[in-house]
JSON list of C-alpha atoms in Angstrom, two decimals:
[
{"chain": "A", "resi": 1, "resn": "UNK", "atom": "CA", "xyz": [37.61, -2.67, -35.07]},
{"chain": "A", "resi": 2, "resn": "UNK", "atom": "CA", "xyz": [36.15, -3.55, -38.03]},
{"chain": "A", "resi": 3, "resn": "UNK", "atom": "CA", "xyz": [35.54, -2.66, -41.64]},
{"chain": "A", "resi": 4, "resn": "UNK", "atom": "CA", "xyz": [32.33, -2.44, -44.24]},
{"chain": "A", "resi": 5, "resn": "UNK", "atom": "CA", "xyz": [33.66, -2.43, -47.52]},
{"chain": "A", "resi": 6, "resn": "UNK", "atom": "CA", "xyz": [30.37, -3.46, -49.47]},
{"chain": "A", "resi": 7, "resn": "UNK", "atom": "CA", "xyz": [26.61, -4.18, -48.83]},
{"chain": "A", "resi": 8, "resn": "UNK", "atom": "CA", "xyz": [24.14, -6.61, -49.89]},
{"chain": "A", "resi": 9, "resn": "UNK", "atom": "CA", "xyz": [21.86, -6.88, -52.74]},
{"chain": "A", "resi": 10, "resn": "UNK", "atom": "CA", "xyz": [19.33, -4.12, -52.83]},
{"chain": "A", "resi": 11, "resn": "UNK", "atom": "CA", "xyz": [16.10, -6.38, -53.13]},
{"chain": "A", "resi": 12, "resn": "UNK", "atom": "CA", "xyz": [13.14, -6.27, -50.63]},
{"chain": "A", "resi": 13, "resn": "UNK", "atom": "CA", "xyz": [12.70, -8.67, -47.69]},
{"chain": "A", "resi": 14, "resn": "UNK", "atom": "CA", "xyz": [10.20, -11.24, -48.33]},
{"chain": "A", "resi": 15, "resn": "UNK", "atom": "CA", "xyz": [10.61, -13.22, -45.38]},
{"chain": "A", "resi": 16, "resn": "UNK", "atom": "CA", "xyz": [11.54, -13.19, -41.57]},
{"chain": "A", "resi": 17, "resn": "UNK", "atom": "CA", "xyz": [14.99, -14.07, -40.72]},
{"chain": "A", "resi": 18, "resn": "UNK", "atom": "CA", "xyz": [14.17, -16.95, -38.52]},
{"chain": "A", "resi": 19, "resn": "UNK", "atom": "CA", "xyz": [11.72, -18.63, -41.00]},
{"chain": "A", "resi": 20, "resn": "UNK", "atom": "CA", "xyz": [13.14, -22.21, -41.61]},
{"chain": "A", "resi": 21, "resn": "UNK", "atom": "CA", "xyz": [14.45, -23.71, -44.49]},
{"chain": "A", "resi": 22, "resn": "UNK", "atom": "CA", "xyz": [13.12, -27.21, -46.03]},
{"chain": "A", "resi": 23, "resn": "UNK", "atom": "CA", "xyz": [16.54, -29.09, -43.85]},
{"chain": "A", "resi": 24, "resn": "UNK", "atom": "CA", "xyz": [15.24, -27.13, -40.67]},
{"chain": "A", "resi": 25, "resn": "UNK", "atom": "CA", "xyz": [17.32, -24.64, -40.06]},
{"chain": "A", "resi": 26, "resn": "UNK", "atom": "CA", "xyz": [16.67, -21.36, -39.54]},
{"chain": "A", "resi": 27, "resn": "UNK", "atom": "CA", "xyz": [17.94, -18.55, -42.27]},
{"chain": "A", "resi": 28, "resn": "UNK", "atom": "CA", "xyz": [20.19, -16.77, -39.78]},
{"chain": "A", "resi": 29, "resn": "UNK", "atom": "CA", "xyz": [22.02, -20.52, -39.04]},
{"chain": "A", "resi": 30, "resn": "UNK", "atom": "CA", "xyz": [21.93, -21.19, -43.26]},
{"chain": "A", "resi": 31, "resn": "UNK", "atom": "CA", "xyz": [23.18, -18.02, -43.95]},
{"chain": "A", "resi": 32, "resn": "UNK", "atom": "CA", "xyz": [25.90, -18.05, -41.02]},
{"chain": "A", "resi": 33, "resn": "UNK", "atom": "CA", "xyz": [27.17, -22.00, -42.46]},
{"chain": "A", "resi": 34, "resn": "UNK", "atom": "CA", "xyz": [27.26, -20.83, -45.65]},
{"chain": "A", "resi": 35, "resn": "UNK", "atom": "CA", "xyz": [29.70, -17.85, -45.12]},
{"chain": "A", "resi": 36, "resn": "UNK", "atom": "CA", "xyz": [31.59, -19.48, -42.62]},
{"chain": "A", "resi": 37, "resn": "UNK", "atom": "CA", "xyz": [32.04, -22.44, -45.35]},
{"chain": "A", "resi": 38, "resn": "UNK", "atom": "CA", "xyz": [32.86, -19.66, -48.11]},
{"chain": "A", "resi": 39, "resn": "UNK", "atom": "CA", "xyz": [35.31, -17.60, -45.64]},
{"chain": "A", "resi": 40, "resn": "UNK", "atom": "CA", "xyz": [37.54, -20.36, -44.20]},
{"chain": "A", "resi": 41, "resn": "UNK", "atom": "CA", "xyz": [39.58, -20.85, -47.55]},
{"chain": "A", "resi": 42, "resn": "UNK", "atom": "CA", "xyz": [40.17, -17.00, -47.43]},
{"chain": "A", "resi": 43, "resn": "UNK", "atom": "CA", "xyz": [41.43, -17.21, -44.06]},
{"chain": "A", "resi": 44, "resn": "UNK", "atom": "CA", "xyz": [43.34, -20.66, -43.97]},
{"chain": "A", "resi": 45, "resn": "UNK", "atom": "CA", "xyz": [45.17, -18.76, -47.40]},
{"chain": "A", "resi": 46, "resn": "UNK", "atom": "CA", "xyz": [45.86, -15.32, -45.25]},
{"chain": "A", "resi": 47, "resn": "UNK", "atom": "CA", "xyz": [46.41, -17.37, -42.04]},
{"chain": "A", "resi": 48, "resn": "UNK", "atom": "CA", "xyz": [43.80, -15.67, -40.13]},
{"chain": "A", "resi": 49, "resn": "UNK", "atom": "CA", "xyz": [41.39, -18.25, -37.79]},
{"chain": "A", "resi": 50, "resn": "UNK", "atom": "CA", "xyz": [37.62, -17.61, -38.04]},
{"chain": "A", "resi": 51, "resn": "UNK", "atom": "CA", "xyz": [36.21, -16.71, -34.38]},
{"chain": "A", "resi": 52, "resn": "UNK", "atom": "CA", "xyz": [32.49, -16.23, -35.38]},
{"chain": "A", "resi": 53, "resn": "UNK", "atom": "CA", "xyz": [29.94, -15.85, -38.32]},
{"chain": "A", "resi": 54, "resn": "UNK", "atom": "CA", "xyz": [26.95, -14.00, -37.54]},
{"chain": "A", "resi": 55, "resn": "UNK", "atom": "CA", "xyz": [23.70, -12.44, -38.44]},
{"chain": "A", "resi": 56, "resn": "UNK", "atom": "CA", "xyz": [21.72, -10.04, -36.68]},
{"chain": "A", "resi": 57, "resn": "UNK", "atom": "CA", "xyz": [19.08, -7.45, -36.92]},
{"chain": "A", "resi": 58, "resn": "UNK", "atom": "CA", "xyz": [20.00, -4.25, -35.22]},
{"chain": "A", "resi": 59, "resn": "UNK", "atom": "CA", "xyz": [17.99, -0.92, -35.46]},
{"chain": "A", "resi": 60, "resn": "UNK", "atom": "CA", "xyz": [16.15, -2.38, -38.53]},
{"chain": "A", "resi": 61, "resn": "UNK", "atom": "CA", "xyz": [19.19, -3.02, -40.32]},
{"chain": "A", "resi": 62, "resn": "UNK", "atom": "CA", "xyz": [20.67, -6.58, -41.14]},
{"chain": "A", "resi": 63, "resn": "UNK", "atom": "CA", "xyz": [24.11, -7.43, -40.82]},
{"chain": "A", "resi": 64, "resn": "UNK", "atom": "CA", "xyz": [26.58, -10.26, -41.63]},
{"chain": "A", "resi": 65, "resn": "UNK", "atom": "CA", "xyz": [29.34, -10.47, -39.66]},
{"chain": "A", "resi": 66, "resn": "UNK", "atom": "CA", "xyz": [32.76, -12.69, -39.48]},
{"chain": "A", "resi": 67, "resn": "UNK", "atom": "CA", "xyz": [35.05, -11.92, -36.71]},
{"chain": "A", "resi": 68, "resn": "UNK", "atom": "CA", "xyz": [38.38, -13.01, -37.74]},
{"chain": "A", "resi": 69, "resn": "UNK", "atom": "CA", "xyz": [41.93, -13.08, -35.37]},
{"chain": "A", "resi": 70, "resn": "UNK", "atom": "CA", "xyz": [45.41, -14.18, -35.79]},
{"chain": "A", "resi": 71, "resn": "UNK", "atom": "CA", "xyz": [48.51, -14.24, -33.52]},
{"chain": "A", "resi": 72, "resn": "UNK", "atom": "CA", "xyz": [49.75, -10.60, -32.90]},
{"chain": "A", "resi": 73, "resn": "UNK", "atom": "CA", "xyz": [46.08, -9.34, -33.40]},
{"chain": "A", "resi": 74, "resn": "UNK", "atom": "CA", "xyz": [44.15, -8.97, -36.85]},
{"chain": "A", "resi": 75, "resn": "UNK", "atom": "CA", "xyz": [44.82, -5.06, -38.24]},
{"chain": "A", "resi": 76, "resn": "UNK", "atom": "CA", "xyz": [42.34, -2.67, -40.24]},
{"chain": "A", "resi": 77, "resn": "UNK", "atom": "CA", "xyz": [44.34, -3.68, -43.58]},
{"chain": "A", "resi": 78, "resn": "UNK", "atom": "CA", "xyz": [43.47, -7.38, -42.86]},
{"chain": "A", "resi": 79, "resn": "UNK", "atom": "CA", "xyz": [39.56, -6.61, -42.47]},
{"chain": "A", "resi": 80, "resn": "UNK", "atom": "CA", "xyz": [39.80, -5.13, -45.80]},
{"chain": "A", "resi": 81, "resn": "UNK", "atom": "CA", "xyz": [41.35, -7.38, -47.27]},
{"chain": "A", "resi": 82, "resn": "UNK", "atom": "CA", "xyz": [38.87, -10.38, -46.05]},
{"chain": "A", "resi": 83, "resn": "UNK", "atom": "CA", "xyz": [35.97, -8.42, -46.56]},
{"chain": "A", "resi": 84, "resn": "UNK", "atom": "CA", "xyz": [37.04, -7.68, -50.50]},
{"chain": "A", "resi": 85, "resn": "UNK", "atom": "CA", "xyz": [37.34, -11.23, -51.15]},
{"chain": "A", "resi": 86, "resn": "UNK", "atom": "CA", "xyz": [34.46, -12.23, -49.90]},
{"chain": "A", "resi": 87, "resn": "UNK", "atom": "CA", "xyz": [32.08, -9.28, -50.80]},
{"chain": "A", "resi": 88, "resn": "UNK", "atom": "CA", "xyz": [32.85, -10.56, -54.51]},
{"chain": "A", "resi": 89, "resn": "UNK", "atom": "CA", "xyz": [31.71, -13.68, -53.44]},
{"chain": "A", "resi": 90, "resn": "UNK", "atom": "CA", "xyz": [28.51, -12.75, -51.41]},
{"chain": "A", "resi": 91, "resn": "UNK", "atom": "CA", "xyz": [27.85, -10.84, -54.68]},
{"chain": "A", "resi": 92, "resn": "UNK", "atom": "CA", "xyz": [28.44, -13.95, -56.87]},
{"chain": "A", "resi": 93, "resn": "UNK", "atom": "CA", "xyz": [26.41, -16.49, -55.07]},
{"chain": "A", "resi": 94, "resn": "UNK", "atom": "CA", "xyz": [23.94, -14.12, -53.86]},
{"chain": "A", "resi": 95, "resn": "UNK", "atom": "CA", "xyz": [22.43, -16.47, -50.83]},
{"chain": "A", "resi": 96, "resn": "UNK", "atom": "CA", "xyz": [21.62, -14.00, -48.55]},
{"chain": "A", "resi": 97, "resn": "UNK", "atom": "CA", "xyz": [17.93, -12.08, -48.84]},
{"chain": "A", "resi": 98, "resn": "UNK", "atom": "CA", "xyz": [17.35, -9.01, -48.92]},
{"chain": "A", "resi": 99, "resn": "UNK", "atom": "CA", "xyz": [19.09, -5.75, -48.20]},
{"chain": "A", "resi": 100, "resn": "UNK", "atom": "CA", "xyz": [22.22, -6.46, -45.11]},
{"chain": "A", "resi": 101, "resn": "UNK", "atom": "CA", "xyz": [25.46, -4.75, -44.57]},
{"chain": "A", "resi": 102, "resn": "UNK", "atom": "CA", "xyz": [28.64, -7.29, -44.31]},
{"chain": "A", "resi": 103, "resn": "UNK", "atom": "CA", "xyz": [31.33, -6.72, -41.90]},
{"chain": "A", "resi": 104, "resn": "UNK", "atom": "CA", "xyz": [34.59, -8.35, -40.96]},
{"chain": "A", "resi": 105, "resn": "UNK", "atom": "CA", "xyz": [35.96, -7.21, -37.50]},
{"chain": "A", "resi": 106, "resn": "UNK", "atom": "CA", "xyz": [38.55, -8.75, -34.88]},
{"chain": "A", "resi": 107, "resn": "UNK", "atom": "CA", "xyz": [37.02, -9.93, -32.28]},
{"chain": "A", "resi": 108, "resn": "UNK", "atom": "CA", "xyz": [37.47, -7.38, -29.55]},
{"chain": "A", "resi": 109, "resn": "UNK", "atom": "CA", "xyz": [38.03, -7.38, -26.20]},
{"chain": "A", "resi": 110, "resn": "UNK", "atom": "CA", "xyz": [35.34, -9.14, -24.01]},
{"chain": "A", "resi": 111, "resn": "UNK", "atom": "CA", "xyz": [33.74, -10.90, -26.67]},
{"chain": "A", "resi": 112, "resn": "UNK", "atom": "CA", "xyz": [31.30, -13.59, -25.24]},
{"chain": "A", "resi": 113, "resn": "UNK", "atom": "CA", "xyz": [32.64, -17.42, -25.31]},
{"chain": "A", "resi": 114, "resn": "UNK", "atom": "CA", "xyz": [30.12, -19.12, -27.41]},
{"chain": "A", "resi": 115, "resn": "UNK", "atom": "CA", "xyz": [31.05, -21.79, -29.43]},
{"chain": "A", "resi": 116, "resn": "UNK", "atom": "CA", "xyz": [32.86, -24.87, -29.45]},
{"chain": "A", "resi": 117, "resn": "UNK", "atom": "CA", "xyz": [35.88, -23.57, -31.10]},
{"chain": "A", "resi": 118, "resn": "UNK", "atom": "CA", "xyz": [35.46, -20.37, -28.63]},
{"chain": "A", "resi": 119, "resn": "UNK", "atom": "CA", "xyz": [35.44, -23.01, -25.70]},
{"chain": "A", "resi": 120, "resn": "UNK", "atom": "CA", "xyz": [38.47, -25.07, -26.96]},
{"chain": "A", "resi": 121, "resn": "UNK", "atom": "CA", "xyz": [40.67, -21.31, -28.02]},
{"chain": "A", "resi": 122, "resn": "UNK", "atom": "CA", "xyz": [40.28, -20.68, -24.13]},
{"chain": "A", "resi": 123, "resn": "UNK", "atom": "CA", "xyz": [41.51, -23.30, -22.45]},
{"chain": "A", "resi": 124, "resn": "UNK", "atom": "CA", "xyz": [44.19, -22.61, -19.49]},
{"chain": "A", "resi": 125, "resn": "UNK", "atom": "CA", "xyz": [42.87, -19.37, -20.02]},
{"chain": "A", "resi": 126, "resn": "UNK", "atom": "CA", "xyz": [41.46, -16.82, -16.91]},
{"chain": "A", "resi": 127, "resn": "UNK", "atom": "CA", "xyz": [37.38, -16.48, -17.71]},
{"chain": "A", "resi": 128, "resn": "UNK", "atom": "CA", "xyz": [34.80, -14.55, -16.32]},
{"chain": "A", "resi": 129, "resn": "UNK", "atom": "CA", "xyz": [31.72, -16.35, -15.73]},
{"chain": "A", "resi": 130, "resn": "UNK", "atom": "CA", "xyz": [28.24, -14.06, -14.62]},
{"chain": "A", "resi": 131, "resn": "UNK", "atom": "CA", "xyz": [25.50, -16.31, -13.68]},
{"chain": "A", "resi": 132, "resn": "UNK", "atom": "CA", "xyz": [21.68, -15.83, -13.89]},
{"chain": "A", "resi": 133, "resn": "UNK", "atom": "CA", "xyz": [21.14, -17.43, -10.42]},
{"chain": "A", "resi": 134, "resn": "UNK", "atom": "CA", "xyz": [23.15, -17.25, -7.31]},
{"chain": "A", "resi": 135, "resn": "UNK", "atom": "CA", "xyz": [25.65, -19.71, -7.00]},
{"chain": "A", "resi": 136, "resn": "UNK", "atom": "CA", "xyz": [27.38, -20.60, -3.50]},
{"chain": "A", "resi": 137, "resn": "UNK", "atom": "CA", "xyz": [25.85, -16.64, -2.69]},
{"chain": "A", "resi": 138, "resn": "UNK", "atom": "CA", "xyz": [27.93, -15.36, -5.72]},
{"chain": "A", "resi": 139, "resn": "UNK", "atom": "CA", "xyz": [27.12, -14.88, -9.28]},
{"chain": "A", "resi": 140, "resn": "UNK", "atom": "CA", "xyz": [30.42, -13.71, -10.53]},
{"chain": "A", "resi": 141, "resn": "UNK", "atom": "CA", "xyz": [33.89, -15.90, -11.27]},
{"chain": "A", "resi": 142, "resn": "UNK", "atom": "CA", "xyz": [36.94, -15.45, -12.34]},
{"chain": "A", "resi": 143, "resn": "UNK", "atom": "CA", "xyz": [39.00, -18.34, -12.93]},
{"chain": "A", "resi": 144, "resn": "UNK", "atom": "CA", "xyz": [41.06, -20.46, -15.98]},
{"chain": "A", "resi": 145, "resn": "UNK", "atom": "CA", "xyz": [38.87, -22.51, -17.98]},
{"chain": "A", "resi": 146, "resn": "UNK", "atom": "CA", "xyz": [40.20, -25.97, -17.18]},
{"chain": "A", "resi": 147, "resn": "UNK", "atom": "CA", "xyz": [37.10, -28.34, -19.39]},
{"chain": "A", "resi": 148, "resn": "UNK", "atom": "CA", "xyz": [33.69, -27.87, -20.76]},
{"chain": "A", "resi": 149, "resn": "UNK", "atom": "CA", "xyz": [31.09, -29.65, -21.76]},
{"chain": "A", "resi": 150, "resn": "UNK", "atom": "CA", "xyz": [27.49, -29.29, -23.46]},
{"chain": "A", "resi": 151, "resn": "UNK", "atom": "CA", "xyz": [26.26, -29.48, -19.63]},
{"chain": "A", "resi": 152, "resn": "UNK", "atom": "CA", "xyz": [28.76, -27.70, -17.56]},
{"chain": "A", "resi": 153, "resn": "UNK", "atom": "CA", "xyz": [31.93, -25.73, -17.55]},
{"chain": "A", "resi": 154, "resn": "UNK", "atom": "CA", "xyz": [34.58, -25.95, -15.39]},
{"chain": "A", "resi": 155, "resn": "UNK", "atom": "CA", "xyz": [36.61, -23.22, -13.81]},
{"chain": "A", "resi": 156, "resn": "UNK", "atom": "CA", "xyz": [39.82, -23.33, -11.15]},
{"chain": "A", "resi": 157, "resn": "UNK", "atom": "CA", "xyz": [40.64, -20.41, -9.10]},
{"chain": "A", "resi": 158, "resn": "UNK", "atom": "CA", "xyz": [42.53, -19.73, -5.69]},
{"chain": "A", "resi": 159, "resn": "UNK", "atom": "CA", "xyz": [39.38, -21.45, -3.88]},
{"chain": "A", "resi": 160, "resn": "UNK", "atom": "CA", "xyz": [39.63, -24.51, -5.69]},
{"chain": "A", "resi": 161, "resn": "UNK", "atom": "CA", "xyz": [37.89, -26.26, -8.53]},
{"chain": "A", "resi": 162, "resn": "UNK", "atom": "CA", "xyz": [34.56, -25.07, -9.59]},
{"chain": "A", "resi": 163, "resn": "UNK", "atom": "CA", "xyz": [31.84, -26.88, -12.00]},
{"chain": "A", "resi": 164, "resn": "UNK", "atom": "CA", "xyz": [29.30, -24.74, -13.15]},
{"chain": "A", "resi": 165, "resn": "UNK", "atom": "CA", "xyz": [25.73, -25.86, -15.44]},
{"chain": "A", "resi": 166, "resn": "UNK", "atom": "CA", "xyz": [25.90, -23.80, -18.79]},
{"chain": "A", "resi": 167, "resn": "UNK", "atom": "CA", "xyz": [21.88, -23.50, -18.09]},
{"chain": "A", "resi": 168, "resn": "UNK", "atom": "CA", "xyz": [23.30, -21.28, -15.15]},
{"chain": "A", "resi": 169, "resn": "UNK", "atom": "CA", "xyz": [25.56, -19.02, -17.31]},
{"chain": "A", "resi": 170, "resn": "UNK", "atom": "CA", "xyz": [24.33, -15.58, -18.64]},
{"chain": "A", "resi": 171, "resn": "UNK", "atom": "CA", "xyz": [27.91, -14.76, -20.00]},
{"chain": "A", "resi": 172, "resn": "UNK", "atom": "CA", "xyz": [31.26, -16.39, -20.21]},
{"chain": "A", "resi": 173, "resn": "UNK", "atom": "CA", "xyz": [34.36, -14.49, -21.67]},
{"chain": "A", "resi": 174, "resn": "UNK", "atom": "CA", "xyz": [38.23, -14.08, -21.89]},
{"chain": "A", "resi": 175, "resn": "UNK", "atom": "CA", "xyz": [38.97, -12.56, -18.52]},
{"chain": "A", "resi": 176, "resn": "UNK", "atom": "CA", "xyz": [40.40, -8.72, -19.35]},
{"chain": "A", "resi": 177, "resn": "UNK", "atom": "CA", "xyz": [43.65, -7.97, -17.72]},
{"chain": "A", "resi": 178, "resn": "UNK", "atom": "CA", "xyz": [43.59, -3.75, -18.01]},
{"chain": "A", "resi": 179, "resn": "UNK", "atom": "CA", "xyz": [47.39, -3.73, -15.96]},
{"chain": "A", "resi": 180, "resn": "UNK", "atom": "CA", "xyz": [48.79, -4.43, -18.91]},
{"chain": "A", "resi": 181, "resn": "UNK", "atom": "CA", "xyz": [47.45, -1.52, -20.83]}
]
């Protein structure tokens, strides 16, 4: 789900999205802190958690996205209301280039574990880790995310305790349980 209530300022892009700035970051990473920084008062006031900020190119267009959850599950009415508040300030401090649509969404199911704060929201929960190598002959697990680290990530399952390199992992998410739909 997710909800476009406004879009960026109509100007021309003069520059790539991955040129970096003068601290060394990259647009996409300024442009991502700066609307996670801008968005977290919104959400800490409606008592909605921020799960991720980002910006992407896709089919030529540019989009900003924040992909917001609370207990219970984040409904149409809260993307709106989000994406109001901050449209007036993405129009206000005008920090993004160029022409990009902004969207606020829930996070939906089988949305990739990325992040710290991704990491540490799925704890002693059931994961499901595809690797880009072969592992013990397998390259799929399913198990609860018992720790993680910048190096490794580790899983526990009915054959024991597994530690797996991050280098290894082409995609980690929250393990989808379709019996109870």
């Amino acid at each position: 789900m997710y909800v476009v209530v406004g879009s960026g300022s109509e100007r021309t892009r003069s520059h790539l999205v991955q040129s970096r700035t003068g601290d060394g970051m990259s647009r996409k990473e300024t442009y991502e802190e700066k609307t996670e920084a801008f968005l977290l008062p919104i959400l800490e006031k409606h008592g909605f958690s921020l799960v991720d900020v980002e910006y992407v190119k896709e089919g030529g267009q540019y989009y900003l996205r924040a992909y917001i959850d609370k207990p219970g599950g984040i409904t149409i009415d809260d993307c709106v209301d989000v994406s109001r508040e901050m449209n007036e300030i993405l129009d206000r401090e005008d920090y993004v280039d160029g022409t990009y649509t902004f969207e606020v969404s829930s996070p939906g199911l089988g949305r990739p574990i990325r992040k710290e704060r991704d990491f540490a929201r799925n704890l002693d929960k059931e994961v499901e880790i595809k690797s880009y190598r072969a592992i013990d002959g397998e390259k799929e697990f399913l198990g609860l995310l018992r720790d993680y680290s910048k190096a490794d990530v580790t899983i526990e399952s009915e054959e024991g305790i597994r530690k797996i390199c991050r280098e290894d992992i082409a995609l980690i998410r929250e393990a989808i349980d379709l019996s109870s739909f």
